[in-house]
GROMACS .gro file of C-alpha atoms in nm:
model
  318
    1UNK     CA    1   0.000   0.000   0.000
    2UNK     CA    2   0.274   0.223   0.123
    3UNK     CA    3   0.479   0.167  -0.246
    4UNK     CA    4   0.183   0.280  -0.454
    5UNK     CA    5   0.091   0.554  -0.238
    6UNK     CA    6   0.440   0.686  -0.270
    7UNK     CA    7   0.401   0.579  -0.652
    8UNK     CA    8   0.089   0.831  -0.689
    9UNK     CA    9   0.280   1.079  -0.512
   10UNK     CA   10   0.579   1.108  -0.762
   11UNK     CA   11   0.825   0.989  -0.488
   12UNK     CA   12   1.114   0.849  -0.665
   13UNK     CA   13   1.385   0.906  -0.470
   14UNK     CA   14   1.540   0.580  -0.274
   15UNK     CA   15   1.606   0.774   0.068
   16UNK     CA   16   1.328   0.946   0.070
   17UNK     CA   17   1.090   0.698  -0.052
   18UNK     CA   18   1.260   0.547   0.297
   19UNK     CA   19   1.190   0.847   0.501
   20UNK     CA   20   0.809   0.868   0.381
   21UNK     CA   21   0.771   0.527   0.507
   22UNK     CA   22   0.926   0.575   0.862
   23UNK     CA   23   0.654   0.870   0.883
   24UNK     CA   24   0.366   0.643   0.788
   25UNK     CA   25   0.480   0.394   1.022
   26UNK     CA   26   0.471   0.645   1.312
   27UNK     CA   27   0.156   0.754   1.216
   28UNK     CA   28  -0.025   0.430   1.219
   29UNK     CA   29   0.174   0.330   1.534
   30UNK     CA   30   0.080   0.630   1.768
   31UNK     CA   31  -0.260   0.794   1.578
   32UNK     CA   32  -0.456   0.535   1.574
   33UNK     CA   33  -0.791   0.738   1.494
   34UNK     CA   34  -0.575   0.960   1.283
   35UNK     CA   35  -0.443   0.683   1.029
   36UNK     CA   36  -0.760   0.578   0.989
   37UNK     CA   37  -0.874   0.956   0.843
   38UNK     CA   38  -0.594   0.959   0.625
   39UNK     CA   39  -0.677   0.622   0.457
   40UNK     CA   40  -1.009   0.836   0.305
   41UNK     CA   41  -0.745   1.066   0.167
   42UNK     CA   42  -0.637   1.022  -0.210
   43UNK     CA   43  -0.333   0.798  -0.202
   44UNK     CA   44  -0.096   1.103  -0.367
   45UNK     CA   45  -0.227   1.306  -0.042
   46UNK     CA   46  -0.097   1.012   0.234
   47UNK     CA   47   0.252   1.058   0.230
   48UNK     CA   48   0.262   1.451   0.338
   49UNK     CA   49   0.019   1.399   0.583
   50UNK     CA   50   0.200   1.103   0.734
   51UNK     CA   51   0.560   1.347   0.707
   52UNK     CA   52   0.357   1.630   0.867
   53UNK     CA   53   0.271   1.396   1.170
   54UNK     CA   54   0.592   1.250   1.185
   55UNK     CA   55   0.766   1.581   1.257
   56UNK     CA   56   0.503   1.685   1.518
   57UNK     CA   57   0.561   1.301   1.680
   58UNK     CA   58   0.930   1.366   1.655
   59UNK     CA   59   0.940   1.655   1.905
   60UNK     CA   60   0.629   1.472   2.122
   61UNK     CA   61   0.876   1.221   2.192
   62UNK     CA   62   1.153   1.468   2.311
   63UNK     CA   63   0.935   1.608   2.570
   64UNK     CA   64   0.680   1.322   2.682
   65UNK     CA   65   0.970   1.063   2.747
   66UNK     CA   66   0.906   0.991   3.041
   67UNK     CA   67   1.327   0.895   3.130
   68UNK     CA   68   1.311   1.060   3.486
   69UNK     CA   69   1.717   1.069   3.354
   70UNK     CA   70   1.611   1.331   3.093
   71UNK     CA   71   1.571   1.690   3.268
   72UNK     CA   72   1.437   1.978   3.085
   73UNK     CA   73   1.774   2.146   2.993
   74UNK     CA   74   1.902   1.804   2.808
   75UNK     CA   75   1.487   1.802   2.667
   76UNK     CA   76   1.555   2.159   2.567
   77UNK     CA   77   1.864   2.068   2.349
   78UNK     CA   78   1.735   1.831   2.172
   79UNK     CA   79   1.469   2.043   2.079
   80UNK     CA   80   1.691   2.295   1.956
   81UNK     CA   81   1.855   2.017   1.778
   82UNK     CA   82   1.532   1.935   1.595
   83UNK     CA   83   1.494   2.287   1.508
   84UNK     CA   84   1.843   2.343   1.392
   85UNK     CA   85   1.830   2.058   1.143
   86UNK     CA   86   1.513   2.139   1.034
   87UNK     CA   87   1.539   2.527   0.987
   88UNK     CA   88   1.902   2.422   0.779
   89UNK     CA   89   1.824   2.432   0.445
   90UNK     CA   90   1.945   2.074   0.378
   91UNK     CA   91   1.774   1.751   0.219
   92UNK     CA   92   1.843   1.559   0.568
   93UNK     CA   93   1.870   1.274   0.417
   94UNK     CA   94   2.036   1.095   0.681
   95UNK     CA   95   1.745   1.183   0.884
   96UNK     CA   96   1.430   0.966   0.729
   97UNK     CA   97   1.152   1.181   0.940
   98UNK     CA   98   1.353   1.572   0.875
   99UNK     CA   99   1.384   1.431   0.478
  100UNK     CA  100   1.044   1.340   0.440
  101UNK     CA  101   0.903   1.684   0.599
  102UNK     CA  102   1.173   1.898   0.474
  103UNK     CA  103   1.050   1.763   0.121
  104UNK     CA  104   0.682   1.794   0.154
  105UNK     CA  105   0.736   2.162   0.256
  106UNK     CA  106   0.876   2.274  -0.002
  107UNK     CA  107   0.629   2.065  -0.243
  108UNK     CA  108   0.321   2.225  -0.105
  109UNK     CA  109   0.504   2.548  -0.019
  110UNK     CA  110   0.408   2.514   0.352
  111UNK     CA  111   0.547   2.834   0.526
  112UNK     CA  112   0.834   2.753   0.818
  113UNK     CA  113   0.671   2.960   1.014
  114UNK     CA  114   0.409   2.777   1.111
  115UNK     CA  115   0.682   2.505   1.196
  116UNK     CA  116   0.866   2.797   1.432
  117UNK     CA  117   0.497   2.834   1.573
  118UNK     CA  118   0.472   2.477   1.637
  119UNK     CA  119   0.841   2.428   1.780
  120UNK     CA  120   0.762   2.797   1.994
  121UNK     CA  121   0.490   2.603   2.163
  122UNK     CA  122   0.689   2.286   2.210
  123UNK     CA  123   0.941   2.509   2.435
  124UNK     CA  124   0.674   2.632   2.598
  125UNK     CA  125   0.594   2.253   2.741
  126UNK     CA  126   0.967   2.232   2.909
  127UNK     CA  127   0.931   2.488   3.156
  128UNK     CA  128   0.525   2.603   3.147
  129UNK     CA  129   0.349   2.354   3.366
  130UNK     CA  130   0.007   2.550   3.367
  131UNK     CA  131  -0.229   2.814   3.239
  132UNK     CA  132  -0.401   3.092   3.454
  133UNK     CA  133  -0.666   3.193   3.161
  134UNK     CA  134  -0.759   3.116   2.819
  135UNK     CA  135  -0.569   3.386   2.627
  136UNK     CA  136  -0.230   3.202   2.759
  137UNK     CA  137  -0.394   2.864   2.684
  138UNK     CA  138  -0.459   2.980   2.301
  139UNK     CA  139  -0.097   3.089   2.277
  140UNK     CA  140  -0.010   2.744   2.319
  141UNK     CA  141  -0.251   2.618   2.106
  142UNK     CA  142  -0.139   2.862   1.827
  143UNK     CA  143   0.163   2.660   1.768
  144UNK     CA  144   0.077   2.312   1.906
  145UNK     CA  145  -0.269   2.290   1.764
  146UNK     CA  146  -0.343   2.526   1.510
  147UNK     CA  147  -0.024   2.574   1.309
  148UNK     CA  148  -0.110   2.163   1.229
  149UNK     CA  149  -0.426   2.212   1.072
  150UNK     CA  150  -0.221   2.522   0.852
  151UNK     CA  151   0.024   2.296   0.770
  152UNK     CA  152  -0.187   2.028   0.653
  153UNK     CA  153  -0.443   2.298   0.455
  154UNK     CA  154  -0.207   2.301   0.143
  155UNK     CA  155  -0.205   1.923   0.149
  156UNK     CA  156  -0.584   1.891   0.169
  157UNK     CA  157  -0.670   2.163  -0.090
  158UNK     CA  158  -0.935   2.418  -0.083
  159UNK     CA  159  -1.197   2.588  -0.324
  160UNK     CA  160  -1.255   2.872  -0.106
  161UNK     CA  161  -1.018   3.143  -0.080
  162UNK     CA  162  -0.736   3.027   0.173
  163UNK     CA  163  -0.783   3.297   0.382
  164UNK     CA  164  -1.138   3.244   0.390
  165UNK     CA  165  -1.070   2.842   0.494
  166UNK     CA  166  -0.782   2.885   0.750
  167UNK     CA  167  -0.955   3.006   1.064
  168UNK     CA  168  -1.170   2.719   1.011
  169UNK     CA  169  -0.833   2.468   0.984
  170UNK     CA  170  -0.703   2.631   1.268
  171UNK     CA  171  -1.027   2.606   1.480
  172UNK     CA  172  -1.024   2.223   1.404
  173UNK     CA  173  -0.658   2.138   1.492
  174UNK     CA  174  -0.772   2.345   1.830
  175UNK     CA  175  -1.075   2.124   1.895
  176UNK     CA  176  -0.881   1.825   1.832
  177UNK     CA  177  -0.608   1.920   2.126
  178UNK     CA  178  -0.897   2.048   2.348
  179UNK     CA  179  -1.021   1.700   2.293
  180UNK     CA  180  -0.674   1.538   2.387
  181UNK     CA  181  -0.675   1.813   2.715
  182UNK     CA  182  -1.002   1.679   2.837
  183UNK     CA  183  -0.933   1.288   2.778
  184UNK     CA  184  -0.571   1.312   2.933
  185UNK     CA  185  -0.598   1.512   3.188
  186UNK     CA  186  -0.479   1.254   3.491
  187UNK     CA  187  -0.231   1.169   3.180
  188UNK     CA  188  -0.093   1.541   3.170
  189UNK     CA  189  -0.034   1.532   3.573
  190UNK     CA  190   0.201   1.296   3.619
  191UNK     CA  191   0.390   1.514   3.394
  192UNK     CA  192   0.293   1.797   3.619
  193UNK     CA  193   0.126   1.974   3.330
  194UNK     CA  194  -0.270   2.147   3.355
  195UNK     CA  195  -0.376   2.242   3.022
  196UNK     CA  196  -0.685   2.377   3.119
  197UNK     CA  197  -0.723   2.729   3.244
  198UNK     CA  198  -0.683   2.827   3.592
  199UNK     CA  199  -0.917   3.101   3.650
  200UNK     CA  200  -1.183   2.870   3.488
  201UNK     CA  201  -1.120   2.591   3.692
  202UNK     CA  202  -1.168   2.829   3.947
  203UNK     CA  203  -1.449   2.936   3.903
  204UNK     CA  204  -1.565   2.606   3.987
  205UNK     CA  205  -1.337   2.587   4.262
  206UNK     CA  206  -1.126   2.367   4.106
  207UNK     CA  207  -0.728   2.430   4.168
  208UNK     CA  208  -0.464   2.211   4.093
  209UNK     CA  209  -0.419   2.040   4.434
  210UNK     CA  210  -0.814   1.897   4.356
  211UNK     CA  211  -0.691   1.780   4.037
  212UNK     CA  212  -0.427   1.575   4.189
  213UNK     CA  213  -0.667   1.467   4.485
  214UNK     CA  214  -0.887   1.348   4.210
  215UNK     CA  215  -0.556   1.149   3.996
  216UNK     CA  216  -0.477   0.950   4.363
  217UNK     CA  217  -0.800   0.882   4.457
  218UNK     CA  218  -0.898   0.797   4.036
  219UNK     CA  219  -1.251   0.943   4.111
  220UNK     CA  220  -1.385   1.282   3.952
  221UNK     CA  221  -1.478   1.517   4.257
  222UNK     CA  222  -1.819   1.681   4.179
  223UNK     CA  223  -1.653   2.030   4.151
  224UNK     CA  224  -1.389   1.929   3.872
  225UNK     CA  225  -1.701   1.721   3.727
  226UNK     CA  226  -1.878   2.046   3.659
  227UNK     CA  227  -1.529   2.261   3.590
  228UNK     CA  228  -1.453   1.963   3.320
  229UNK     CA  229  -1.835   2.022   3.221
  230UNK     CA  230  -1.747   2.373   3.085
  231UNK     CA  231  -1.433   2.315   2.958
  232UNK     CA  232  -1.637   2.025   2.767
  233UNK     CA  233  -1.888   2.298   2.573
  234UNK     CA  234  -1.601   2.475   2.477
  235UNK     CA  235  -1.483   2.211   2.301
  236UNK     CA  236  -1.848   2.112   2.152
  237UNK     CA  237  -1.839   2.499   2.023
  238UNK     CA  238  -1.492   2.444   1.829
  239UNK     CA  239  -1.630   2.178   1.626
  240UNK     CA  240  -1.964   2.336   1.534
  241UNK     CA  241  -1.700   2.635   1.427
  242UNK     CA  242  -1.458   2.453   1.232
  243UNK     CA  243  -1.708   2.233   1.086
  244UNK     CA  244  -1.844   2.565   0.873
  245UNK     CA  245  -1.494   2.477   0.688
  246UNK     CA  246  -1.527   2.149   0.575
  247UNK     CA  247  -1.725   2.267   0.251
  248UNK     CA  248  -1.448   2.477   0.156
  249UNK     CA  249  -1.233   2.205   0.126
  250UNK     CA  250  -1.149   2.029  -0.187
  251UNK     CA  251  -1.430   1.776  -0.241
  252UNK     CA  252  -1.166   1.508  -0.240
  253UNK     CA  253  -1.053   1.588   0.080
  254UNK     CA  254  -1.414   1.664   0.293
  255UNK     CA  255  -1.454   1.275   0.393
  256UNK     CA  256  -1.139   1.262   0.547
  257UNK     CA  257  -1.122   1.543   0.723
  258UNK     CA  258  -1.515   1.491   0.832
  259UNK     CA  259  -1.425   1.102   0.939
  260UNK     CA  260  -1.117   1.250   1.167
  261UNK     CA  261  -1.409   1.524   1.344
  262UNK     CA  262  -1.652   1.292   1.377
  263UNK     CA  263  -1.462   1.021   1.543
  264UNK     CA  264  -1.255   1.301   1.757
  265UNK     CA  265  -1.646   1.454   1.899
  266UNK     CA  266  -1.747   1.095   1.969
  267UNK     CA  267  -1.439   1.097   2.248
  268UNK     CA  268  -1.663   1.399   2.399
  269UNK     CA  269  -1.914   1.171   2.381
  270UNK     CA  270  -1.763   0.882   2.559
  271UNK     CA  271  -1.623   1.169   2.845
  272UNK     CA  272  -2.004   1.275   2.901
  273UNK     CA  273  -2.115   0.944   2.943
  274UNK     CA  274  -1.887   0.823   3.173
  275UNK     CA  275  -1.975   1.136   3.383
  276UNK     CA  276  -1.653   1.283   3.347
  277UNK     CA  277  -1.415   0.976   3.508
  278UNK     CA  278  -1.141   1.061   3.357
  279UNK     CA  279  -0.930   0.970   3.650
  280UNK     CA  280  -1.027   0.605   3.624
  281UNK     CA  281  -1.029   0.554   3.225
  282UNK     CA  282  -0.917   0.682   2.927
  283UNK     CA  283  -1.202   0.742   2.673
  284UNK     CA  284  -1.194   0.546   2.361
  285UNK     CA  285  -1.426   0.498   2.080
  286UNK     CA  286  -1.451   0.132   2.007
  287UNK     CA  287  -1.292  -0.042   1.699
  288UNK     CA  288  -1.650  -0.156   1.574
  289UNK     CA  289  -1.776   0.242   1.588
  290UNK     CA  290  -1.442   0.333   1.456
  291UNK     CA  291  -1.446   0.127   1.124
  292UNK     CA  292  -1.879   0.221   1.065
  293UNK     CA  293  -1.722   0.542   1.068
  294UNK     CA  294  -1.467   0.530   0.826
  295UNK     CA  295  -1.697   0.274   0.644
  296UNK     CA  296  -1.919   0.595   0.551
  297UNK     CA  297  -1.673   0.823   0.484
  298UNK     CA  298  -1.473   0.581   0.268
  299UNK     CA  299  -1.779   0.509   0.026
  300UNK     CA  300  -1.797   0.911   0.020
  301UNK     CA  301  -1.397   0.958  -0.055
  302UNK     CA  302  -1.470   0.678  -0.363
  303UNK     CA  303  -1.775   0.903  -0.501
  304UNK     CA  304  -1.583   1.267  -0.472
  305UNK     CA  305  -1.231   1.116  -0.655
  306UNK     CA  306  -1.461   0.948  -0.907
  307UNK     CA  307  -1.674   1.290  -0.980
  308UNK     CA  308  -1.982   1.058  -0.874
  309UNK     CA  309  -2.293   1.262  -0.672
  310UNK     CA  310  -2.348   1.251  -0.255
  311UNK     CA  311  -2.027   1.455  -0.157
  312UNK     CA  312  -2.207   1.757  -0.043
  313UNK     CA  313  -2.315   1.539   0.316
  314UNK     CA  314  -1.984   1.483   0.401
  315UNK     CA  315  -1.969   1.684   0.745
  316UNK     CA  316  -2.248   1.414   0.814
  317UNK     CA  317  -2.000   1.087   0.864
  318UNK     CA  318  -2.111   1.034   1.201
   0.00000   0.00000   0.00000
């Protein structure tokens, strides 16, 4: 699959051919829910997708290992490693993952600085353990969430304007992490991190020292219950905004992106009905749910690359 994908592509080159694959194989190994989305895309759209991810997995890995060994100066390093290499010039093709995202950059003329946004953010993780509102929260996200969704617009294609399609990209990639914020939160404190904001929480009074009462005793008091409550519409809100977007995207492109917002909401689904326990599992949607899913979506990706009718539903894959 991998071969013809890179085949459709134009993706001749031995080393990099090499360095497409090592992306696709992180991608598949550590975004589960996002592989799947990506298999609706046309096969010449996989590989920059899967080099996009790769990069953004790369620097994940710097910071979440959780090597008690590593402190925050040797994380920090590394980083700036990553960031050197990247920001070179080079091919890096001793470097499968930097080779591979170097290339599609410069293919779909993706602009590095919504890679400097993305590595800003990353910094921001080795020494910011928390938030006090939402305007420092959405700094984060500029970089970490929404500077993905910009990278991958190019990729995706549009037939709006893309000015007119990018806050909607943006919004998505935000909704996606607020997702991830909600679903990991006793996750994010055992790497001491709260990415939810403080005076919000408090207004609930929730503070961290509640959070962590609620991570020993893996039980959701009833005042972060109704703090995680709020911070739960918020995320309901992104999606309803970014899903305005999904029309402006190339038709070819709609079920995909659709499949990965449908199956992303259904984890705020899961979160309400377990009444918020996040302390005591992690919500999943379920392989079965999953695959009906991208069942749908996939019989909608066939009809929009084969100019056949029934594309205009595609925000409905759920």
């Amino acid at each position: 699959m991998i071969r013809s994908e890179l085949d459709a592509a134009g993706i001749d080159d031995p080393r990099l051919r090499e360095g497409y694959r090592r992306c696709r194989e992180l991608n598949a190994a550590h975004g589960r829910t996002f592989f799947l989305a990506t298999r609706l895309l046309a096969p010449d759209q996989r590989p920059a997708v899967h080099a996009l991810y790769g990069f953004a997995r790369y620097a994940d890995d710097i910071l979440d290992d959780l090597d008690p060994g590593l402190s925050a100066d040797v994380r920090g390093v590394r980083l700036q490693q990553l960031a050197d290499q990247f920001f070179s010039g080079g091919t890096h093709l001793d470097d499968p993952v930097l080779a591979a995202v170097t290339h599609t950059a410069r293919r779909y003329r993706i602009g590095t600085e919504l890679f400097d946004d993305f590595l800003t953010s990353m910094r921001m993780d080795l020494t910011v353990t928390d938030y006090p509102d939402r305007g420092a929260l959405n700094l984060y996200m500029r970089g970490s969430a929404e500077a993905i969704g910009l990278q991958v617009l190019p990729v995706l294609g549009t037939v709006a304007p893309v000015e007119e399609t990018a806050p909607y990209a943006a919004a998505l990639g935000r909704a996606f992490q607020l997702t991830n914020f909600l679903r990991d939160v006793d996750e994010d404190l055992l790497r001491q991190r709260v990415y939810l904001p403080a005076d919000e929480l408090a207004a609930h009074g929730v503070d961290r020292e509640l959070l962590t009462w609620c991570h020993r005793n893996r039980r959701t008091h009833p005042r972060v219950r109704d703090a995680l409550a709020a911070q739960h519409e918020i995320a309901r809100d992104t999606y309803r905004f970014a899903a305005i977007g999904i029309p402006m995207l190339s038709p070819r492109s709609q079920p995909c992106v659709a499949t990965a917002a449908a199956l992303y909401a259904e984890i705020l689904d899961r979160i309400e009905e377990s009444d918020f326990a996040v302390f005591s599992h992690r919500a999943t949607v379920g392989r079965a749910r999953r695959l009906h899913v991208a069942g749908i979506g996939l019989i909608r990706s066939w009809r929009a690359r084969n100019g056949s009718p029934g594309v205009s539903d595609a925000t409905g894959a759920a």
